[in-house]
PDB file of C-alpha atoms in Angstrom:
ATOM      1  CA  MET Q 260     -15.644 -50.785 -50.256  1.00  0.00           C
ATOM      2  CA  PRO Q 261     -16.764 -50.715 -46.016  1.00  0.00           C
ATOM      3  CA  GLY Q 262     -19.268 -52.598 -45.383  1.00  0.00           C
ATOM      4  CA  LEU Q 263     -21.381 -55.363 -44.319  1.00  0.00           C
ATOM      5  CA  LEU Q 264     -19.806 -57.829 -46.253  1.00  0.00           C
ATOM      6  CA  SER Q 265     -16.295 -56.127 -45.546  1.00  0.00           C
ATOM      7  CA  ASP Q 266     -16.911 -56.393 -42.017  1.00  0.00           C
ATOM      8  CA  ALA Q 267     -18.389 -60.337 -42.712  1.00  0.00           C
ATOM      9  CA  LEU Q 268     -15.182 -60.914 -44.816  1.00  0.00           C
ATOM     10  CA  ALA Q 269     -12.755 -58.715 -41.604  1.00  0.00           C
ATOM     11  CA  TRP Q 270     -14.002 -61.328 -39.450  1.00  0.00           C
ATOM     12  CA  LEU Q 271     -13.927 -64.594 -41.351  1.00  0.00           C
ATOM     13  CA  VAL Q 272     -10.647 -64.168 -41.945  1.00  0.00           C
ATOM     14  CA  ILE Q 273      -9.403 -62.910 -38.281  1.00  0.00           C
ATOM     15  CA  LEU Q 274     -11.312 -66.538 -37.206  1.00  0.00           C
ATOM     16  CA  THR Q 275      -9.372 -68.432 -39.211  1.00  0.00           C
ATOM     17  CA  PHE Q 276      -6.118 -66.595 -37.576  1.00  0.00           C
ATOM     18  CA  ALA Q 277      -7.072 -67.355 -34.544  1.00  0.00           C
ATOM     19  CA  VAL Q 278      -7.940 -70.950 -35.330  1.00  0.00           C
ATOM     20  CA  GLY Q 279      -5.126 -71.254 -37.010  1.00  0.00           C
ATOM     21  CA  ALA Q 280      -3.073 -69.442 -33.904  1.00  0.00           C
ATOM     22  CA  LEU Q 281      -4.407 -71.632 -30.628  1.00  0.00           C
ATOM     23  CA  SER Q 282      -4.215 -75.011 -33.052  1.00  0.00           C
ATOM     24  CA  ALA Q 283      -0.416 -74.561 -34.119  1.00  0.00           C
ATOM     25  CA  ASP Q 284       0.632 -76.603 -30.348  1.00  0.00           C
ATOM     26  CA  ARG Q 285      -1.607 -79.249 -31.030  1.00  0.00           C
ATOM     27  CA  ASN Q 286      -1.396 -79.861 -35.081  1.00  0.00           C
ATOM     28  CA  GLU Q 287       0.981 -77.642 -36.517  1.00  0.00           C
ATOM     29  CA  ARG Q 288       0.292 -79.217 -40.118  1.00  0.00           C
ATOM     30  CA  PHE Q 289      -3.793 -78.256 -39.827  1.00  0.00           C
ATOM     31  CA  ALA Q 290      -2.688 -74.469 -37.976  1.00  0.00           C
ATOM     32  CA  ARG Q 291      -0.184 -74.194 -41.065  1.00  0.00           C
ATOM     33  CA  TYR Q 292      -3.043 -74.746 -43.420  1.00  0.00           C
ATOM     34  CA  ALA Q 293      -5.479 -72.457 -41.732  1.00  0.00           C
ATOM     35  CA  THR Q 294      -2.963 -69.440 -40.960  1.00  0.00           C
ATOM     36  CA  VAL Q 295      -1.838 -69.349 -44.993  1.00  0.00           C
ATOM     37  CA  ALA Q 296      -5.554 -69.564 -45.617  1.00  0.00           C
ATOM     38  CA  ALA Q 297      -6.220 -66.162 -43.703  1.00  0.00           C
ATOM     39  CA  TRP Q 298      -3.037 -64.804 -45.594  1.00  0.00           C
ATOM     40  CA  VAL Q 299      -4.812 -64.999 -48.814  1.00  0.00           C
ATOM     41  CA  GLY Q 300      -7.887 -63.601 -47.053  1.00  0.00           C
ATOM     42  CA  PHE Q 301      -6.314 -60.874 -45.786  1.00  0.00           C
ATOM     43  CA  ALA Q 302      -4.760 -59.870 -49.353  1.00  0.00           C
ATOM     44  CA  VAL Q 303      -8.345 -59.978 -50.958  1.00  0.00           C
ATOM     45  CA  PHE Q 304      -9.752 -57.532 -47.396  1.00  0.00           C
ATOM     46  CA  TRP Q 305      -7.174 -54.549 -48.461  1.00  0.00           C
ATOM     47  CA  LEU Q 306      -7.522 -55.543 -52.105  1.00  0.00           C
ATOM     48  CA  GLN Q 307     -11.082 -54.658 -51.411  1.00  0.00           C
ATOM     49  CA  LEU Q 308      -9.962 -51.238 -49.211  1.00  0.00           C
ATOM     50  CA  VAL Q 309      -7.427 -50.087 -51.545  1.00  0.00           C
ATOM     51  CA  PRO Q 310     -10.520 -47.632 -53.424  1.00  0.00           C
ATOM     52  CA  HIS Q 311     -11.920 -46.547 -50.771  1.00  0.00           C
ATOM     53  CA  PHE Q 312      -9.102 -45.426 -48.675  1.00  0.00           C
ATOM     54  CA  ALA Q 313      -7.716 -43.883 -52.082  1.00  0.00           C
ATOM     55  CA  PHE Q 314     -10.755 -42.629 -53.432  1.00  0.00           C
ATOM     56  CA  VAL Q 315     -13.154 -42.010 -51.277  1.00  0.00           C
ATOM     57  CA  HIS Q 316     -10.781 -41.205 -48.439  1.00  0.00           C
ATOM     58  CA  LYS Q 317      -8.337 -39.845 -50.284  1.00  0.00           C
ATOM     59  CA  SER Q 318      -5.298 -40.708 -48.395  1.00  0.00           C
ATOM     60  CA  TYR Q 319      -3.031 -41.223 -50.561  1.00  0.00           C
ATOM     61  CA  VAL Q 320      -0.811 -43.017 -47.626  1.00  0.00           C
ATOM     62  CA  GLU Q 321      -3.333 -45.450 -46.130  1.00  0.00           C
ATOM     63  CA  GLY Q 322      -4.143 -46.098 -50.269  1.00  0.00           C
ATOM     64  CA  ILE Q 323      -0.604 -46.994 -50.733  1.00  0.00           C
ATOM     65  CA  LEU Q 324       0.100 -48.837 -47.386  1.00  0.00           C
ATOM     66  CA  SER Q 325      -3.833 -50.889 -48.647  1.00  0.00           C
ATOM     67  CA  LEU Q 326      -2.264 -51.982 -51.876  1.00  0.00           C
ATOM     68  CA  VAL Q 327       0.838 -52.966 -50.772  1.00  0.00           C
ATOM     69  CA  ALA Q 328      -0.327 -55.142 -47.934  1.00  0.00           C
ATOM     70  CA  VAL Q 329      -1.930 -57.251 -50.557  1.00  0.00           C
ATOM     71  CA  PRO Q 330       1.560 -58.721 -52.306  1.00  0.00           C
ATOM     72  CA  ALA Q 331       3.152 -58.711 -48.230  1.00  0.00           C
ATOM     73  CA  SER Q 332      -0.020 -60.409 -47.263  1.00  0.00           C
ATOM     74  CA  LEU Q 333       0.874 -62.927 -49.814  1.00  0.00           C
ATOM     75  CA  TYR Q 334       3.915 -63.172 -49.680  1.00  0.00           C
ATOM     76  CA  THR Q 335       3.481 -63.849 -45.683  1.00  0.00           C
ATOM     77  CA  GLY Q 336       1.654 -67.171 -46.614  1.00  0.00           C
ATOM     78  CA  TYR Q 337       3.826 -67.932 -49.281  1.00  0.00           C
ATOM     79  CA  LEU Q 338       7.132 -67.806 -46.912  1.00  0.00           C
ATOM     80  CA  LEU Q 339       4.697 -69.793 -44.047  1.00  0.00           C
ATOM     81  CA  TRP Q 340       3.622 -72.127 -46.224  1.00  0.00           C
ATOM     82  CA  GLY Q 341       7.574 -72.876 -46.843  1.00  0.00           C
ATOM     83  CA  GLY Q 342       8.526 -73.496 -43.420  1.00  0.00           C
ATOM     84  CA  ARG Q 343       8.739 -70.146 -42.087  1.00  0.00           C
ATOM     85  CA  ASP Q 344       7.706 -70.973 -38.839  1.00  0.00           C
ATOM     86  CA  SER Q 345       8.470 -68.100 -36.987  1.00  0.00           C
ATOM     87  CA  LEU Q 346       5.654 -65.990 -39.511  1.00  0.00           C
ATOM     88  CA  PHE Q 347       3.588 -68.165 -36.857  1.00  0.00           C
ATOM     89  CA  VAL Q 348       3.578 -64.913 -34.300  1.00  0.00           C
ATOM     90  CA  LEU Q 349       3.516 -62.320 -36.566  1.00  0.00           C
ATOM     91  CA  SER Q 350      -0.284 -64.189 -37.565  1.00  0.00           C
ATOM     92  CA  ARG Q 351      -0.580 -64.020 -33.875  1.00  0.00           C
ATOM     93  CA  ALA Q 352      -0.076 -60.758 -33.910  1.00  0.00           C
ATOM     94  CA  VAL Q 353      -2.908 -60.131 -35.972  1.00  0.00           C
ATOM     95  CA  ALA Q 354      -5.033 -62.284 -34.961  1.00  0.00           C
ATOM     96  CA  ALA Q 355      -5.032 -60.140 -31.208  1.00  0.00           C
ATOM     97  CA  MET Q 356      -5.343 -57.030 -33.516  1.00  0.00           C
ATOM     98  CA  GLY Q 357      -8.137 -57.774 -35.888  1.00  0.00           C
ATOM     99  CA  ILE Q 358     -10.235 -59.406 -31.838  1.00  0.00           C
ATOM    100  CA  ILE Q 359      -9.298 -55.821 -30.734  1.00  0.00           C
ATOM    101  CA  TYR Q 360     -10.303 -53.873 -33.503  1.00  0.00           C
ATOM    102  CA  LEU Q 361     -13.836 -55.486 -35.018  1.00  0.00           C
ATOM    103  CA  PRO Q 362     -16.197 -55.464 -32.407  1.00  0.00           C
ATOM    104  CA  PHE Q 363     -15.815 -51.095 -32.484  1.00  0.00           C
ATOM    105  CA  GLU Q 364     -15.930 -51.303 -36.173  1.00  0.00           C
ATOM    106  CA  THR Q 365     -18.520 -54.327 -36.805  1.00  0.00           C
ATOM    107  CA  ILE Q 366     -20.868 -54.324 -33.679  1.00  0.00           C
ATOM    108  CA  PRO Q 367     -24.363 -52.036 -33.842  1.00  0.00           C
ATOM    109  CA  ALA Q 368     -26.269 -50.550 -31.302  1.00  0.00           C
ATOM    110  CA  PHE Q 369     -28.507 -52.904 -30.050  1.00  0.00           C
ATOM    111  CA  THR Q 370     -31.415 -53.605 -27.486  1.00  0.00           C
ATOM    112  CA  LEU Q 371     -30.701 -56.466 -25.196  1.00  0.00           C
ATOM    113  CA  LEU Q 372     -33.653 -57.254 -22.550  1.00  0.00           C
ATOM    114  CA  GLY Q 373     -35.000 -53.649 -22.993  1.00  0.00           C
ATOM    115  CA  VAL Q 374     -32.095 -52.476 -22.552  1.00  0.00           C
ATOM    116  CA  ALA Q 375     -30.192 -50.407 -24.913  1.00  0.00           C
ATOM    117  CA  VAL Q 376     -26.167 -50.798 -25.758  1.00  0.00           C
ATOM    118  CA  PRO Q 377     -25.290 -48.344 -28.037  1.00  0.00           C
ATOM    119  CA  ALA Q 378     -22.555 -49.070 -31.159  1.00  0.00           C
ATOM    120  CA  PRO Q 379     -19.093 -49.621 -29.402  1.00  0.00           C
ATOM    121  CA  ARG Q 380     -18.036 -47.350 -32.158  1.00  0.00           C
ATOM    122  CA  GLY Q 381     -20.248 -44.645 -31.316  1.00  0.00           C
ATOM    123  CA  VAL Q 382     -18.673 -44.348 -27.369  1.00  0.00           C
ATOM    124  CA  LEU Q 383     -15.160 -44.271 -28.187  1.00  0.00           C
ATOM    125  CA  MET Q 384     -16.055 -41.687 -30.573  1.00  0.00           C
ATOM    126  CA  GLU Q 385     -17.732 -39.604 -27.913  1.00  0.00           C
ATOM    127  CA  ILE Q 386     -14.969 -39.660 -25.374  1.00  0.00           C
ATOM    128  CA  VAL Q 387     -12.206 -38.753 -27.654  1.00  0.00           C
ATOM    129  CA  ALA Q 388     -14.638 -36.099 -29.295  1.00  0.00           C
ATOM    130  CA  GLY Q 389     -15.391 -34.814 -25.430  1.00  0.00           C
ATOM    131  CA  GLN Q 390     -11.554 -34.754 -24.725  1.00  0.00           C
ATOM    132  CA  THR Q 391     -10.692 -32.918 -28.126  1.00  0.00           C
ATOM    133  CA  ALA Q 392     -13.345 -30.205 -27.108  1.00  0.00           C
ATOM    134  CA  PHE Q 393     -11.643 -29.294 -23.666  1.00  0.00           C
ATOM    135  CA  LEU Q 394      -8.771 -28.921 -25.218  1.00  0.00           C
ATOM    136  CA  VAL Q 395      -9.746 -27.243 -28.255  1.00  0.00           C
ATOM    137  CA  ASN Q 396     -12.192 -24.609 -25.704  1.00  0.00           C
ATOM    138  CA  ALA Q 397      -8.684 -24.522 -23.588  1.00  0.00           C
ATOM    139  CA  LEU Q 398      -6.472 -22.849 -26.154  1.00  0.00           C
ATOM    140  CA  GLY Q 399      -9.357 -20.633 -27.012  1.00  0.00           C
ATOM    141  CA  TYR Q 400     -11.646 -21.958 -29.507  1.00  0.00           C
ATOM    142  CA  HIS Q 401     -15.710 -23.073 -29.101  1.00  0.00           C
ATOM    143  CA  PRO Q 402     -16.935 -24.227 -31.560  1.00  0.00           C
ATOM    144  CA  GLU Q 403     -20.479 -25.870 -31.198  1.00  0.00           C
ATOM    145  CA  MET Q 404     -21.009 -29.390 -30.793  1.00  0.00           C
ATOM    146  CA  ILE Q 405     -23.337 -31.287 -32.464  1.00  0.00           C
ATOM    147  CA  LEU Q 406     -24.820 -34.418 -33.694  1.00  0.00           C
ATOM    148  CA  SER Q 407     -23.861 -36.799 -36.923  1.00  0.00           C
ATOM    149  CA  ASP Q 408     -25.479 -37.709 -39.029  1.00  0.00           C
ATOM    150  CA  GLU Q 409     -24.873 -41.361 -37.517  1.00  0.00           C
ATOM    151  CA  GLY Q 410     -26.646 -39.188 -34.148  1.00  0.00           C
ATOM    152  CA  PHE Q 411     -23.356 -39.372 -32.429  1.00  0.00           C
ATOM    153  CA  HIS Q 412     -22.094 -36.242 -30.446  1.00  0.00           C
ATOM    154  CA  ASN Q 413     -19.039 -35.826 -32.343  1.00  0.00           C
ATOM    155  CA  THR Q 414     -19.051 -33.309 -34.330  1.00  0.00           C
ATOM    156  CA  PHE Q 415     -16.921 -29.857 -33.855  1.00  0.00           C
ATOM    157  CA  LEU Q 416     -19.531 -26.874 -35.534  1.00  0.00           C
ATOM    158  CA  PHE Q 417     -17.248 -23.850 -37.043  1.00  0.00           C
ATOM    159  CA  PHE Q 418     -18.283 -20.921 -39.714  1.00  0.00           C
ATOM    160  CA  ASP Q 419     -16.576 -19.008 -42.354  1.00  0.00           C
ATOM    161  CA  GLY Q 420     -18.741 -16.232 -42.878  1.00  0.00           C
ATOM    162  CA  ASP Q 421     -21.287 -17.947 -43.396  1.00  0.00           C
ATOM    163  CA  HIS Q 422     -20.345 -21.094 -44.631  1.00  0.00           C
ATOM    164  CA  ARG Q 423     -20.482 -23.924 -42.125  1.00  0.00           C
ATOM    165  CA  LEU Q 424     -17.831 -26.236 -41.547  1.00  0.00           C
ATOM    166  CA  THR Q 425     -18.335 -29.626 -39.243  1.00  0.00           C
ATOM    167  CA  VAL Q 426     -15.548 -31.557 -37.960  1.00  0.00           C
ATOM    168  CA  GLU Q 427     -16.564 -35.259 -37.058  1.00  0.00           C
ATOM    169  CA  VAL Q 428     -14.469 -37.122 -35.072  1.00  0.00           C
ATOM    170  CA  VAL Q 429     -14.754 -40.765 -36.741  1.00  0.00           C
ATOM    171  CA  LEU Q 430     -13.215 -44.100 -35.023  1.00  0.00           C
ATOM    172  CA  ALA Q 431      -9.952 -43.774 -37.255  1.00  0.00           C
ATOM    173  CA  CYS Q 432      -9.759 -40.469 -35.300  1.00  0.00           C
ATOM    174  CA  THR Q 433     -10.126 -42.277 -31.690  1.00  0.00           C
ATOM    175  CA  GLY Q 434      -6.101 -44.171 -31.442  1.00  0.00           C
ATOM    176  CA  LEU Q 435      -7.713 -47.444 -31.726  1.00  0.00           C
ATOM    177  CA  GLY Q 436      -6.019 -48.632 -34.639  1.00  0.00           C
ATOM    178  CA  SER Q 437      -2.472 -48.194 -33.219  1.00  0.00           C
ATOM    179  CA  ILE Q 438      -3.616 -49.099 -30.089  1.00  0.00           C
ATOM    180  CA  ALA Q 439      -4.607 -52.902 -31.854  1.00  0.00           C
ATOM    181  CA  ILE Q 440      -1.540 -52.969 -33.013  1.00  0.00           C
ATOM    182  CA  PHE Q 441       0.463 -52.977 -29.997  1.00  0.00           C
ATOM    183  CA  ALA Q 442      -1.476 -54.077 -27.960  1.00  0.00           C
ATOM    184  CA  GLY Q 443      -1.906 -57.295 -30.753  1.00  0.00           C
ATOM    185  CA  LEU Q 444       1.786 -57.405 -31.102  1.00  0.00           C
ATOM    186  CA  ILE Q 445       2.500 -57.446 -27.458  1.00  0.00           C
ATOM    187  CA  ALA Q 446      -0.347 -60.339 -26.645  1.00  0.00           C
ATOM    188  CA  ALA Q 447       1.450 -62.912 -29.499  1.00  0.00           C
ATOM    189  CA  VAL Q 448       4.961 -62.651 -28.224  1.00  0.00           C
ATOM    190  CA  LYS Q 449       6.068 -65.123 -25.438  1.00  0.00           C
ATOM    191  CA  ALA Q 450       7.398 -63.364 -22.430  1.00  0.00           C
ATOM    192  CA  PRO Q 451       6.067 -62.475 -18.979  1.00  0.00           C
ATOM    193  CA  LEU Q 452       3.200 -60.880 -18.711  1.00  0.00           C
ATOM    194  CA  ARG Q 453       4.955 -58.245 -16.105  1.00  0.00           C
ATOM    195  CA  ARG Q 454       6.595 -57.320 -18.837  1.00  0.00           C
ATOM    196  CA  LYS Q 455       3.892 -57.289 -21.524  1.00  0.00           C
ATOM    197  CA  LEU Q 456       1.763 -55.135 -18.880  1.00  0.00           C
ATOM    198  CA  ARG Q 457       4.993 -52.596 -18.780  1.00  0.00           C
ATOM    199  CA  ALA Q 458       5.100 -52.773 -22.213  1.00  0.00           C
ATOM    200  CA  MET Q 459       1.229 -52.021 -23.136  1.00  0.00           C
ATOM    201  CA  ALA Q 460       1.613 -49.023 -20.331  1.00  0.00           C
ATOM    202  CA  ILE Q 461       4.239 -47.652 -22.163  1.00  0.00           C
ATOM    203  CA  ALA Q 462       2.484 -47.894 -26.209  1.00  0.00           C
ATOM    204  CA  VAL Q 463      -0.863 -47.276 -25.052  1.00  0.00           C
ATOM    205  CA  PRO Q 464      -0.659 -43.712 -22.988  1.00  0.00           C
ATOM    206  CA  ILE Q 465       1.556 -42.088 -25.063  1.00  0.00           C
ATOM    207  CA  ILE Q 466      -0.686 -43.278 -28.284  1.00  0.00           C
ATOM    208  CA  TYR Q 467      -3.620 -41.798 -26.806  1.00  0.00           C
ATOM    209  CA  ALA Q 468      -2.176 -38.904 -25.831  1.00  0.00           C
ATOM    210  CA  LEU Q 469      -0.257 -37.898 -29.099  1.00  0.00           C
ATOM    211  CA  ASN Q 470      -4.266 -39.051 -30.647  1.00  0.00           C
ATOM    212  CA  LEU Q 471      -5.589 -36.031 -28.852  1.00  0.00           C
ATOM    213  CA  LEU Q 472      -2.906 -33.609 -29.762  1.00  0.00           C
ATOM    214  CA  ARG Q 473      -4.233 -34.987 -33.387  1.00  0.00           C
ATOM    215  CA  THR Q 474      -7.445 -34.465 -33.422  1.00  0.00           C
ATOM    216  CA  THR Q 475      -7.048 -30.649 -31.286  1.00  0.00           C
ATOM    217  CA  PHE Q 476      -4.631 -29.960 -34.484  1.00  0.00           C
ATOM    218  CA  ILE Q 477      -7.175 -31.167 -37.433  1.00  0.00           C
ATOM    219  CA  THR Q 478      -9.976 -29.200 -35.863  1.00  0.00           C
ATOM    220  CA  ILE Q 479      -8.798 -26.086 -35.385  1.00  0.00           C
ATOM    221  CA  ALA Q 480      -6.821 -26.094 -38.238  1.00  0.00           C
ATOM    222  CA  PHE Q 481      -9.302 -27.345 -40.139  1.00  0.00           C
ATOM    223  CA  GLY Q 482     -12.467 -25.615 -38.666  1.00  0.00           C
ATOM    224  CA  LYS Q 483     -10.478 -21.931 -38.118  1.00  0.00           C
ATOM    225  CA  GLN Q 484      -8.948 -22.506 -41.905  1.00  0.00           C
ATOM    226  CA  TYR Q 485      -5.410 -21.318 -41.534  1.00  0.00           C
ATOM    227  CA  MET Q 486      -3.926 -23.706 -43.818  1.00  0.00           C
ATOM    228  CA  GLN Q 487      -5.001 -22.644 -46.758  1.00  0.00           C
ATOM    229  CA  TRP Q 488      -1.852 -22.941 -48.719  1.00  0.00           C
ATOM    230  CA  PHE Q 489      -1.058 -23.992 -52.372  1.00  0.00           C
ATOM    231  CA  VAL Q 490      -5.439 -24.784 -52.827  1.00  0.00           C
ATOM    232  CA  ASP Q 491      -5.115 -25.489 -56.082  1.00  0.00           C
ATOM    233  CA  GLU Q 492      -2.417 -28.037 -55.672  1.00  0.00           C
ATOM    234  CA  ILE Q 493      -3.769 -29.330 -52.765  1.00  0.00           C
ATOM    235  CA  LEU Q 494      -7.067 -29.116 -54.173  1.00  0.00           C
ATOM    236  CA  LEU Q 495      -5.436 -30.734 -57.702  1.00  0.00           C
ATOM    237  CA  LEU Q 496      -3.338 -33.546 -55.463  1.00  0.00           C
ATOM    238  CA  PHE Q 497      -6.342 -34.840 -53.861  1.00  0.00           C
ATOM    239  CA  GLY Q 498      -9.028 -34.477 -56.749  1.00  0.00           C
ATOM    240  CA  SER Q 499     -11.217 -32.046 -54.563  1.00  0.00           C
ATOM    241  CA  SER Q 500     -13.077 -29.221 -56.039  1.00  0.00           C
ATOM    242  CA  ASP Q 501     -13.483 -28.062 -52.279  1.00  0.00           C
ATOM    243  CA  PRO Q 502     -11.415 -24.861 -51.299  1.00  0.00           C
ATOM    244  CA  TYR Q 503     -12.370 -24.827 -47.921  1.00  0.00           C
ATOM    245  CA  MET Q 504     -11.024 -28.796 -47.658  1.00  0.00           C
ATOM    246  CA  VAL Q 505      -7.121 -28.162 -48.396  1.00  0.00           C
ATOM    247  CA  SER Q 506      -6.848 -27.213 -44.687  1.00  0.00           C
ATOM    248  CA  PHE Q 507      -7.481 -30.228 -43.807  1.00  0.00           C
ATOM    249  CA  PHE Q 508      -6.391 -32.390 -46.569  1.00  0.00           C
ATOM    250  CA  ILE Q 509      -2.647 -30.315 -45.438  1.00  0.00           C
ATOM    251  CA  SER Q 510      -3.609 -30.977 -41.161  1.00  0.00           C
ATOM    252  CA  ASP Q 511      -4.928 -34.671 -41.290  1.00  0.00           C
ATOM    253  CA  ARG Q 512      -3.184 -36.605 -44.868  1.00  0.00           C
ATOM    254  CA  ILE Q 513      -0.165 -34.515 -45.087  1.00  0.00           C
ATOM    255  CA  ILE Q 514       0.977 -33.727 -42.016  1.00  0.00           C
ATOM    256  CA  SER Q 515      -0.305 -36.373 -39.387  1.00  0.00           C
ATOM    257  CA  GLN Q 516       0.040 -39.191 -40.833  1.00  0.00           C
ATOM    258  CA  LEU Q 517       3.176 -38.139 -41.873  1.00  0.00           C
ATOM    259  CA  LEU Q 518       3.963 -37.809 -38.085  1.00  0.00           C
ATOM    260  CA  ALA Q 519       1.795 -40.551 -37.242  1.00  0.00           C
ATOM    261  CA  VAL Q 520       4.554 -42.352 -39.063  1.00  0.00           C
ATOM    262  CA  VAL Q 521       7.412 -40.969 -37.436  1.00  0.00           C
ATOM    263  CA  VAL Q 522       5.780 -41.617 -34.039  1.00  0.00           C
ATOM    264  CA  LEU Q 523       5.010 -45.473 -33.906  1.00  0.00           C
ATOM    265  CA  ILE Q 524       8.418 -45.974 -35.027  1.00  0.00           C
ATOM    266  CA  GLY Q 525       9.355 -43.710 -32.246  1.00  0.00           C
ATOM    267  CA  ILE Q 526       7.039 -46.218 -29.700  1.00  0.00           C
ATOM    268  CA  THR Q 527       7.929 -49.658 -31.276  1.00  0.00           C
ATOM    269  CA  TYR Q 528      11.955 -48.498 -30.212  1.00  0.00           C
ATOM    270  CA  LEU Q 529      10.305 -47.974 -26.408  1.00  0.00           C
ATOM    271  CA  VAL Q 530       8.713 -50.988 -26.423  1.00  0.00           C
ATOM    272  CA  VAL Q 531      11.203 -52.721 -27.704  1.00  0.00           C
ATOM    273  CA  ARG Q 532      13.667 -52.213 -25.105  1.00  0.00           C
ATOM    274  CA  GLU Q 533      10.794 -53.481 -22.733  1.00  0.00           C
ATOM    275  CA  LEU Q 534       9.633 -56.356 -24.926  1.00  0.00           C
ATOM    276  CA  PRO Q 535      12.660 -57.655 -26.796  1.00  0.00           C
ATOM    277  CA  GLU Q 536      10.710 -60.835 -28.177  1.00  0.00           C
ATOM    278  CA  LEU Q 537       9.330 -58.884 -30.512  1.00  0.00           C
ATOM    279  CA  VAL Q 538      12.162 -58.508 -32.312  1.00  0.00           C
ATOM    280  CA  THR Q 539      10.933 -61.923 -33.445  1.00  0.00           C
ATOM    281  CA  ILE Q 540       8.407 -59.954 -36.022  1.00  0.00           C
ATOM    282  CA  ILE Q 541      10.497 -57.242 -36.364  1.00  0.00           C
ATOM    283  CA  GLU Q 542      12.615 -59.079 -38.293  1.00  0.00           C
ATOM    284  CA  ASP Q 543      10.024 -60.693 -40.079  1.00  0.00           C
ATOM    285  CA  VAL Q 544       8.580 -57.674 -41.165  1.00  0.00           C
ATOM    286  CA  LEU Q 545      11.549 -56.422 -42.170  1.00  0.00           C
ATOM    287  CA  PHE Q 546      12.182 -59.546 -43.703  1.00  0.00           C
ATOM    288  CA  LEU Q 547       9.584 -59.127 -45.890  1.00  0.00           C
ATOM    289  CA  VAL Q 548      10.517 -55.801 -46.885  1.00  0.00           C
ATOM    290  CA  THR Q 549      13.865 -56.235 -48.028  1.00  0.00           C
ATOM    291  CA  GLY Q 550      14.495 -60.024 -48.555  1.00  0.00           C
ATOM    292  CA  ASP Q 551      17.752 -59.945 -45.333  1.00  0.00           C
ATOM    293  CA  GLU Q 552      17.718 -61.684 -42.868  1.00  0.00           C
ATOM    294  CA  TYR Q 553      18.559 -59.443 -39.715  1.00  0.00           C
ATOM    295  CA  ASP Q 554      19.430 -59.938 -35.996  1.00  0.00           C
ATOM    296  CA  LEU Q 555      18.012 -56.538 -34.166  1.00  0.00           C
ATOM    297  CA  GLU Q 556      18.843 -58.543 -30.549  1.00  0.00           C
ATOM    298  CA  SER Q 557      22.838 -57.967 -31.034  1.00  0.00           C
ATOM    299  CA  GLU Q 558      22.426 -54.652 -33.412  1.00  0.00           C
ATOM    300  CA  LEU Q 559      20.461 -52.911 -31.041  1.00  0.00           C
ATOM    301  CA  GLY Q 560      22.069 -54.372 -27.964  1.00  0.00           C
ATOM    302  CA  LEU Q 561      19.259 -55.712 -26.680  1.00  0.00           C
ATOM    303  CA  GLU Q 562      19.124 -58.961 -23.602  1.00  0.00           C
ATOM    304  CA  ARG Q 563      15.960 -60.292 -22.937  1.00  0.00           C
ATOM    305  CA  PRO Q 564      15.521 -60.196 -19.156  1.00  0.00           C
ATOM    306  CA  ARG Q 565      14.234 -63.156 -17.460  1.00  0.00           C
ATOM    307  CA  ALA Q 566      11.092 -61.295 -15.712  1.00  0.00           C
TER     308      ALA Q 566
END
């Protein structure tokens, strides 16, 4: 379950990935040992998250993906141990993703030399909540913004009659996870910095803008209870007894998460057109899933620029 031990495990795994990545050019044997160990640790990390995503967070998409990640991580480590060296690139990507994401997830607020330093996650959540509020207001809805239980100004308050409905912008609602994925992938490949920056300039603005549309959609749909469809069936599907949650389950857990998969595939295609070196990672992922080798550069008609 998420908490201090989960955060410590995440840092341990990511730092092990980083050690493997940094030592690859100096001591390949040590790098292989370290990176395989990191993939085993990654499997353990995803395994302990499955109950949280499936039963607490009530996200079947994330729960299933977490469960699939367990054997996938072990298999990746097995292939790397067996000599599939191209997986070092994917391993570097995971290291970079974690280094970008984990500070926001794990670093709390603290005081340094008398100066209060806010939690990075709180700052990011409040920024996204403020921008979401602008869009919600622009569409003619004016919920009150209140403090969350953690003290962040990131929560919308609606009323359905006398019933309070709150929508909280949490870290998962900021788009940071998807941005970290693409930033990690782009950082991991060997390509000229100019093209890497162009690839980032494609991925990050699109992800951030579409995420704001997503948070706006969910906030309005749940806050105004616009999607109270198939109430009994949805409550049974998500194991809930609160009928007010139906609009949230449909807007977020079903519509938004399924559309996110489609959007990420589209962004991947755009980024790969700019940075064809990424096909190495994609080919490895496809091999993990299907067991077949692919030559995406030829199949997609990609050509690696010189600069």
